[in-house]
């Protein structure tokens, strides 16, 4: 469906539940996270339930979103506020300035950003006569919206402003003139516009295409909008002529609808939807870490003899004495035994490691409970934090170009005695990549699944054979099909209870 299709689906659901009553609602709609291929530790439960390194007990992204938007409903007419679950918007305005979401059509928040940031976001081409770029908050009108434009497109269309006319939250003011663009984050649509989109959805019938709420809704808006984007397939997972037709229909429907922009000059948009961004914001000296006061240890059992650095992040986990966690690493919802060392800049999520092991630097390790034929079992995915899980190749002969922890997947398969055939991929021969490769062994216990996946990784690091024959093997795609969320939450709850018990014990000792 894409996040656009899921937005339409939710509108239908609201009408089914409430009939005409929903015309008076103010709705917060959060896209909870899709496949999360760039941060697979959030794939099973959704990015909106991502643990954050602050709060006691810990906050999840959902709580932060509710806190950030708590003032909006007071100045909002009936309609829908649409946001993603892997971004954080922080802004500062004057006491007298309010963010009012009360105009017909669409209203979007805009943040000053470097041009490089603009190439991976939506960019507003603002009407220069409608804003000055000064003060904390301004209401501007948008001539046109660009979705992930290149540098040339931004300049050509007049989206680039000179700093000074645009004081960015991402840079200290050096007094030098430099360029920026205004990028998107969350947007509001009034009830009448939402109703129009719902009518369109009803006429369409079941959706077979991936519609983007940002690219496909917002690019149709503003007096400068043109239908050229409807044929651009660079940002979709599956090219399809049917998608072009749906986009053209959406363009006809929304053309002429206003796109109002609330320019937040003192603001910063943070994205934490990739492993690199996640590690940077949670462990490095990032601005976000400073602004939210993110902590190195949050709601965890952490003995004095466990070694970590201020540059690591331990979230709702139990560390045994003498274990070592390297700088720049994040451990969440895990139990780490005494003879475990975790290298630099690694992610360990939902795992139980009760054996002696050195987890290498730049390693991504995440365990998932699966239920197959009513049997509860465990699978642990392991990758390099920089591995591209979205990359696919067209044929088996190209499998060598897929990279797994710095080695070619073809080499890895040889080491594991796994044959490169159509059966290797859960998608048949349609979508060949790390996401669909059946390479992760199913085990009867959580710690055993971690041990086996780390043995696979060790075999690749040392180019030594480790046979996977004899195991049932799953791809990440299949893990999500068979996931047992209840058991995963039970494991988290056990850690939670133990931390609470430890807290009580420490209090009574005092």
Coordinates of N, CA and C in Angstrom, one line a residue, residues 123-267:
X123 N 11.0 18.9 -0.6 CA 11.5 20.3 -0.5 C 10.4 21.3 -1.0
X124 N 10.1 22.4 -0.2 CA 9.1 23.3 -0.6 C 9.7 24.5 -1.4
X125 N 9.1 24.8 -2.5 CA 9.4 26.0 -3.3 C 8.5 27.1 -2.8
X126 N 9.0 27.9 -1.9 CA 8.1 28.9 -1.3 C 8.0 30.1 -2.1
X127 N 6.8 30.7 -2.0 CA 6.6 32.0 -2.7 C 7.4 33.1 -2.0
X128 N 8.5 33.6 -2.6 CA 9.4 34.5 -1.9 C 8.7 35.8 -1.3
X129 N 7.5 36.2 -1.9 CA 6.9 37.4 -1.4 C 6.1 37.0 -0.1
X130 N 6.0 35.7 0.2 CA 5.1 35.4 1.4 C 5.9 35.1 2.7
X131 N 7.2 35.2 2.6 CA 7.9 35.0 3.9 C 9.3 35.7 3.8
X132 N 9.8 36.1 5.0 CA 11.1 36.8 5.1 C 12.2 35.9 5.6
X133 N 12.0 34.8 6.2 CA 13.1 33.9 6.7 C 13.5 34.4 8.0
X134 N 12.8 35.4 8.7 CA 13.2 35.9 10.0 C 12.2 35.5 11.0
X135 N 12.6 35.5 12.3 CA 11.7 35.2 13.4 C 11.6 33.6 13.5
X136 N 11.0 33.2 14.6 CA 10.9 31.8 14.8 C 9.9 31.0 13.9
X137 N 8.8 31.7 13.6 CA 7.7 31.0 12.9 C 7.1 32.0 11.9
X138 N 6.8 31.5 10.7 CA 6.2 32.3 9.6 C 5.2 31.4 8.9
X139 N 4.1 32.0 8.4 CA 3.1 31.3 7.6 C 3.4 31.7 6.1
X140 N 3.7 30.8 5.3 CA 4.1 31.1 3.9 C 3.2 30.3 2.9
X141 N 3.2 30.7 1.7 CA 2.4 29.9 0.7 C 3.5 29.2 -0.2
X142 N 3.1 28.0 -0.6 CA 4.0 27.2 -1.3 C 3.6 27.1 -2.8
X143 N 4.6 27.4 -3.6 CA 4.4 27.5 -5.1 C 4.3 26.0 -5.6
X144 N 5.2 25.2 -5.0 CA 5.4 23.8 -5.6 C 6.1 23.0 -4.6
X145 N 5.9 21.7 -4.6 CA 6.6 20.7 -3.7 C 7.4 19.7 -4.5
X146 N 8.7 19.6 -4.2 CA 9.6 18.6 -4.9 C 9.8 17.4 -4.0
X147 N 9.8 16.2 -4.5 CA 10.1 15.0 -3.7 C 11.4 14.5 -4.0
X148 N 12.3 14.5 -3.1 CA 13.7 14.0 -3.2 C 14.4 14.5 -4.5
X149 N 14.4 15.8 -4.7 CA 15.0 16.4 -5.9 C 16.5 16.4 -5.9
X150 N 17.1 16.4 -7.1 CA 18.6 16.6 -7.1 C 18.9 18.1 -7.0
X151 N 20.2 18.4 -6.9 CA 20.7 19.7 -6.7 C 20.2 20.7 -7.8
X152 N 20.3 20.2 -9.0 CA 19.9 21.0 -10.2 C 18.5 21.4 -10.1
X153 N 17.6 20.4 -9.8 CA 16.2 20.6 -9.7 C 15.9 21.7 -8.6
X154 N 16.6 21.6 -7.5 CA 16.3 22.6 -6.4 C 16.6 24.0 -6.8
X155 N 17.8 24.1 -7.5 CA 18.2 25.5 -8.0 C 17.3 26.0 -9.1
X156 N 17.0 25.1 -10.0 CA 16.2 25.5 -11.2 C 14.8 26.0 -10.8
X157 N 14.2 25.3 -9.8 CA 12.8 25.6 -9.4 C 12.7 26.8 -8.4
X158 N 13.9 27.3 -7.9 CA 13.8 28.4 -7.0 C 13.6 28.0 -5.5
X159 N 14.0 26.7 -5.2 CA 13.8 26.3 -3.8 C 14.9 26.7 -2.9
X160 N 16.1 27.1 -3.5 CA 17.3 27.4 -2.7 C 17.2 28.9 -2.1
X161 N 17.4 29.0 -0.8 CA 17.4 30.3 -0.2 C 18.8 30.6 0.3
X162 N 19.2 31.8 0.5 CA 20.5 32.2 1.1 C 20.3 32.3 2.6
X163 N 21.1 31.7 3.4 CA 21.0 31.7 4.9 C 21.2 33.2 5.3
X164 N 20.5 33.5 6.4 CA 20.4 34.9 6.7 C 18.9 35.2 6.4
X165 N 18.5 34.8 5.1 CA 17.1 34.8 4.9 C 16.5 33.6 5.4
X166 N 17.4 32.7 5.9 CA 16.9 31.4 6.4 C 17.8 30.9 7.4
X167 N 17.5 31.2 8.7 CA 18.5 30.8 9.8 C 18.3 29.4 10.2
X168 N 19.2 28.5 9.8 CA 18.9 27.1 10.0 C 19.2 26.7 11.5
X169 N 18.4 25.7 11.9 CA 18.7 25.1 13.2 C 19.8 24.2 13.2
X170 N 20.3 23.8 12.0 CA 21.4 22.8 12.0 C 22.8 23.4 12.0
X171 N 22.9 24.7 12.0 CA 24.2 25.3 11.9 C 24.4 26.5 12.9
X172 N 25.6 26.6 13.4 CA 25.8 27.8 14.2 C 25.9 29.0 13.2
X173 N 25.6 30.2 13.7 CA 25.6 31.3 12.8 C 27.0 31.9 12.7
X174 N 27.7 31.6 11.6 CA 29.1 32.1 11.4 C 29.1 33.5 10.8
X175 N 27.9 34.0 10.5 CA 27.9 35.3 9.8 C 28.2 35.2 8.3
X176 N 28.4 34.0 7.8 CA 28.7 33.9 6.4 C 27.4 33.5 5.7
X177 N 27.2 34.0 4.5 CA 26.0 33.7 3.7 C 26.2 32.3 3.2
X178 N 25.3 31.4 3.4 CA 25.3 30.1 2.8 C 23.9 29.7 2.5
X179 N 23.8 28.6 1.7 CA 22.5 28.2 1.1 C 21.7 27.2 1.9
X180 N 20.4 27.2 1.8 CA 19.6 26.2 2.4 C 18.3 26.0 1.6
X181 N 17.6 24.9 1.9 CA 16.3 24.7 1.4 C 15.4 24.4 2.6
X182 N 14.1 24.5 2.4 CA 13.1 24.2 3.4 C 12.5 22.8 3.2
X183 N 12.8 21.9 4.1 CA 12.4 20.5 3.9 C 11.1 20.1 4.8
X184 N 10.5 19.0 4.4 CA 9.2 18.7 5.0 C 9.4 17.8 6.2
X185 N 8.3 17.6 7.0 CA 8.3 16.6 8.1 C 6.8 16.1 8.2
X186 N 6.0 16.8 9.0 CA 4.6 16.4 9.2 C 3.7 17.3 8.4
X187 N 2.5 16.8 8.1 CA 1.5 17.7 7.4 C 0.1 17.4 7.9
X188 N -0.7 18.4 7.7 CA -2.1 18.3 8.1 C -3.0 18.5 6.9
X189 N -4.1 17.7 6.9 CA -5.1 18.0 5.8 C -6.5 18.2 6.5
X190 N -7.2 19.2 6.1 CA -8.5 19.5 6.7 C -9.5 18.4 6.3
X191 N -10.6 18.4 7.0 CA -11.6 17.3 6.9 C -12.1 17.2 5.4
X192 N -12.4 18.3 4.8 CA -12.9 18.3 3.4 C -12.0 17.6 2.5
X193 N -10.7 17.9 2.6 CA -9.7 17.3 1.7 C -9.6 15.8 2.0
X194 N -9.6 15.4 3.3 CA -9.5 14.0 3.7 C -10.7 13.3 3.1
X195 N -11.9 13.9 3.1 CA -13.1 13.3 2.5 C -13.0 13.1 1.0
X196 N -12.4 14.1 0.4 CA -12.1 14.0 -1.1 C -11.3 12.7 -1.4
X197 N -10.2 12.6 -0.6 CA -9.3 11.4 -0.8 C -10.0 10.1 -0.5
X198 N -10.9 10.1 0.5 CA -11.7 8.9 0.8 C -12.6 8.5 -0.4
X199 N -13.2 9.5 -1.0 CA -14.1 9.3 -2.1 C -13.3 8.6 -3.3
X200 N -12.1 9.2 -3.5 CA -11.2 8.6 -4.5 C -10.9 7.2 -4.2
X201 N -10.6 6.9 -3.0 CA -10.2 5.5 -2.5 C -11.4 4.5 -2.8
X202 N -12.6 5.0 -2.5 CA -13.8 4.1 -2.7 C -13.9 3.8 -4.2
X203 N -13.7 4.8 -5.0 CA -13.9 4.6 -6.5 C -12.8 3.7 -7.0
X204 N -11.6 3.8 -6.4 CA -10.4 3.0 -6.9 C -10.6 1.5 -6.7
X205 N -11.3 1.1 -5.6 CA -11.3 -0.3 -5.2 C -10.0 -0.7 -4.6
X206 N -9.7 -2.0 -4.4 CA -8.5 -2.4 -3.7 C -7.2 -1.8 -4.4
X207 N -6.3 -1.3 -3.6 CA -5.1 -0.8 -4.1 C -4.0 -1.8 -4.5
X208 N -3.4 -1.7 -5.6 CA -2.4 -2.7 -6.0 C -1.1 -2.0 -6.1
X209 N -1.0 -0.7 -5.8 CA 0.2 0.0 -6.0 C 0.7 0.7 -4.7
X210 N 2.0 1.0 -4.7 CA 2.6 1.7 -3.5 C 2.4 3.2 -3.6
X211 N 1.5 3.8 -2.9 CA 1.3 5.2 -3.0 C 2.0 5.9 -1.8
X212 N 2.7 7.0 -2.1 CA 3.4 7.7 -1.1 C 2.6 9.0 -0.7
X213 N 2.4 9.1 0.6 CA 1.6 10.2 1.1 C 2.3 11.5 0.9
X214 N 3.6 11.5 0.8 CA 4.4 12.7 0.6 C 4.6 13.0 -0.9
X215 N 5.2 12.1 -1.6 CA 5.4 12.2 -3.0 C 4.1 12.4 -3.8
X216 N 3.2 11.5 -3.6 CA 2.0 11.4 -4.4 C 0.9 12.4 -4.1
X217 N 0.8 12.8 -2.8 CA -0.2 13.8 -2.4 C 0.3 15.2 -2.6
X218 N 1.5 15.5 -2.0 CA 2.0 16.9 -1.9 C 2.5 17.4 -3.2
X219 N 3.0 16.5 -4.1 CA 3.5 17.0 -5.4 C 2.4 17.5 -6.3
X220 N 1.2 17.1 -6.0 CA 0.1 17.6 -6.8 C -0.4 19.0 -6.4
X221 N 0.2 19.6 -5.3 CA -0.3 20.8 -4.7 C 0.4 22.0 -5.2
X222 N -0.2 23.2 -5.0 CA 0.5 24.5 -5.2 C 0.3 24.9 -6.7
X223 N 0.3 26.2 -7.0 CA 0.0 26.6 -8.4 C 1.1 26.2 -9.4
X224 N 2.3 25.9 -8.9 CA 3.4 25.5 -9.8 C 3.5 24.0 -10.1
X225 N 2.6 23.2 -9.5 CA 2.6 21.8 -9.7 C 2.4 21.4 -11.2
X226 N 3.2 20.4 -11.6 CA 3.0 19.8 -13.0 C 2.9 18.3 -12.8
X227 N 2.2 17.6 -13.8 CA 2.1 16.2 -13.7 C 3.3 15.3 -14.0
X228 N 4.5 16.0 -14.3 CA 5.7 15.3 -14.7 C 6.1 14.2 -13.7
X229 N 6.0 14.5 -12.4 CA 6.4 13.5 -11.4 C 5.7 12.2 -11.5
X230 N 4.5 12.2 -12.1 CA 3.7 10.9 -12.1 C 4.4 9.8 -12.8
X231 N 5.3 10.1 -13.7 CA 6.0 9.1 -14.5 C 7.4 8.8 -13.9
X232 N 7.8 9.5 -12.8 CA 9.1 9.2 -12.2 C 9.1 8.0 -11.3
X233 N 9.8 7.0 -11.6 CA 9.8 5.7 -10.9 C 11.0 5.5 -10.0
X234 N 11.8 6.6 -9.8 CA 13.1 6.4 -9.1 C 13.0 6.0 -7.6
X235 N 11.8 6.4 -7.0 CA 11.7 6.1 -5.6 C 10.7 5.0 -5.2
X236 N 10.4 4.2 -6.2 CA 9.4 3.1 -5.9 C 10.1 1.7 -5.9
X237 N 9.5 0.8 -5.1 CA 10.2 -0.5 -5.1 C 9.8 -1.4 -6.3
X238 N 8.6 -1.1 -6.9 CA 8.1 -1.9 -8.1 C 7.6 -0.9 -9.1
X239 N 8.2 -0.9 -10.3 CA 7.8 -0.1 -11.4 C 6.5 -0.6 -12.0
X240 N 5.5 0.2 -12.3 CA 4.3 -0.3 -12.8 C 3.5 0.8 -13.5
X241 N 3.1 0.6 -14.7 CA 2.3 1.6 -15.4 C 1.0 1.9 -14.7
X242 N 0.5 1.0 -14.0 CA -0.8 1.2 -13.3 C -0.6 2.3 -12.2
X243 N 0.6 2.4 -11.7 CA 1.0 3.4 -10.6 C 0.9 4.8 -11.3
X244 N 1.4 4.9 -12.5 CA 1.4 6.2 -13.2 C 0.0 6.7 -13.3
X245 N -0.9 5.7 -13.7 CA -2.3 6.1 -13.9 C -2.9 6.6 -12.6
X246 N -2.6 5.9 -11.5 CA -3.2 6.2 -10.2 C -2.7 7.6 -9.8
X247 N -1.4 7.8 -10.0 CA -0.8 9.1 -9.7 C -1.4 10.3 -10.5
X248 N -1.7 10.0 -11.7 CA -2.3 11.0 -12.6 C -3.7 11.3 -12.1
X249 N -4.5 10.3 -11.7 CA -5.8 10.5 -11.1 C -5.7 11.4 -9.8
X250 N -4.7 11.0 -9.0 CA -4.6 11.8 -7.7 C -4.2 13.3 -8.1
X251 N -3.4 13.4 -9.1 CA -3.0 14.8 -9.5 C -4.2 15.6 -9.9
X252 N -5.1 15.0 -10.7 CA -6.3 15.6 -11.2 C -7.2 16.0 -10.0
X253 N -7.3 15.1 -9.1 CA -8.1 15.3 -7.9 C -7.6 16.4 -7.0
X254 N -6.3 16.5 -6.8 CA -5.8 17.4 -5.8 C -5.3 18.7 -6.4
X255 N -5.2 18.8 -7.7 CA -4.7 20.0 -8.4 C -5.5 21.2 -8.0
X256 N -4.8 22.3 -7.6 CA -5.5 23.5 -7.2 C -5.7 23.6 -5.7
X257 N -5.5 22.5 -5.0 CA -5.6 22.5 -3.6 C -4.5 23.2 -3.0
X258 N -4.8 24.1 -1.9 CA -3.7 24.9 -1.4 C -2.7 24.1 -0.6
X259 N -1.4 24.5 -0.6 CA -0.4 23.9 0.3 C 0.2 25.1 1.1
X260 N -0.3 25.2 2.3 CA 0.2 26.2 3.2 C 1.4 25.7 4.0
X261 N 2.4 26.5 4.2 CA 3.6 26.0 4.9 C 3.8 26.9 6.1
X262 N 4.1 26.2 7.3 CA 4.5 26.9 8.5 C 6.0 26.8 8.6
X263 N 6.7 27.9 8.3 CA 8.2 27.9 8.3 C 8.7 28.0 9.7
X264 N 9.4 27.0 10.2 CA 10.0 27.0 11.6 C 11.5 27.3 11.4
X265 N 11.8 28.6 11.5 CA 13.2 28.9 11.3 C 14.2 28.4 12.3
X266 N 13.7 28.3 13.6 CA 14.6 27.7 14.6 C 14.1 26.3 14.9
X267 N 14.4 25.4 14.0 CA 14.0 24.1 14.2 C 15.0 23.1 13.6

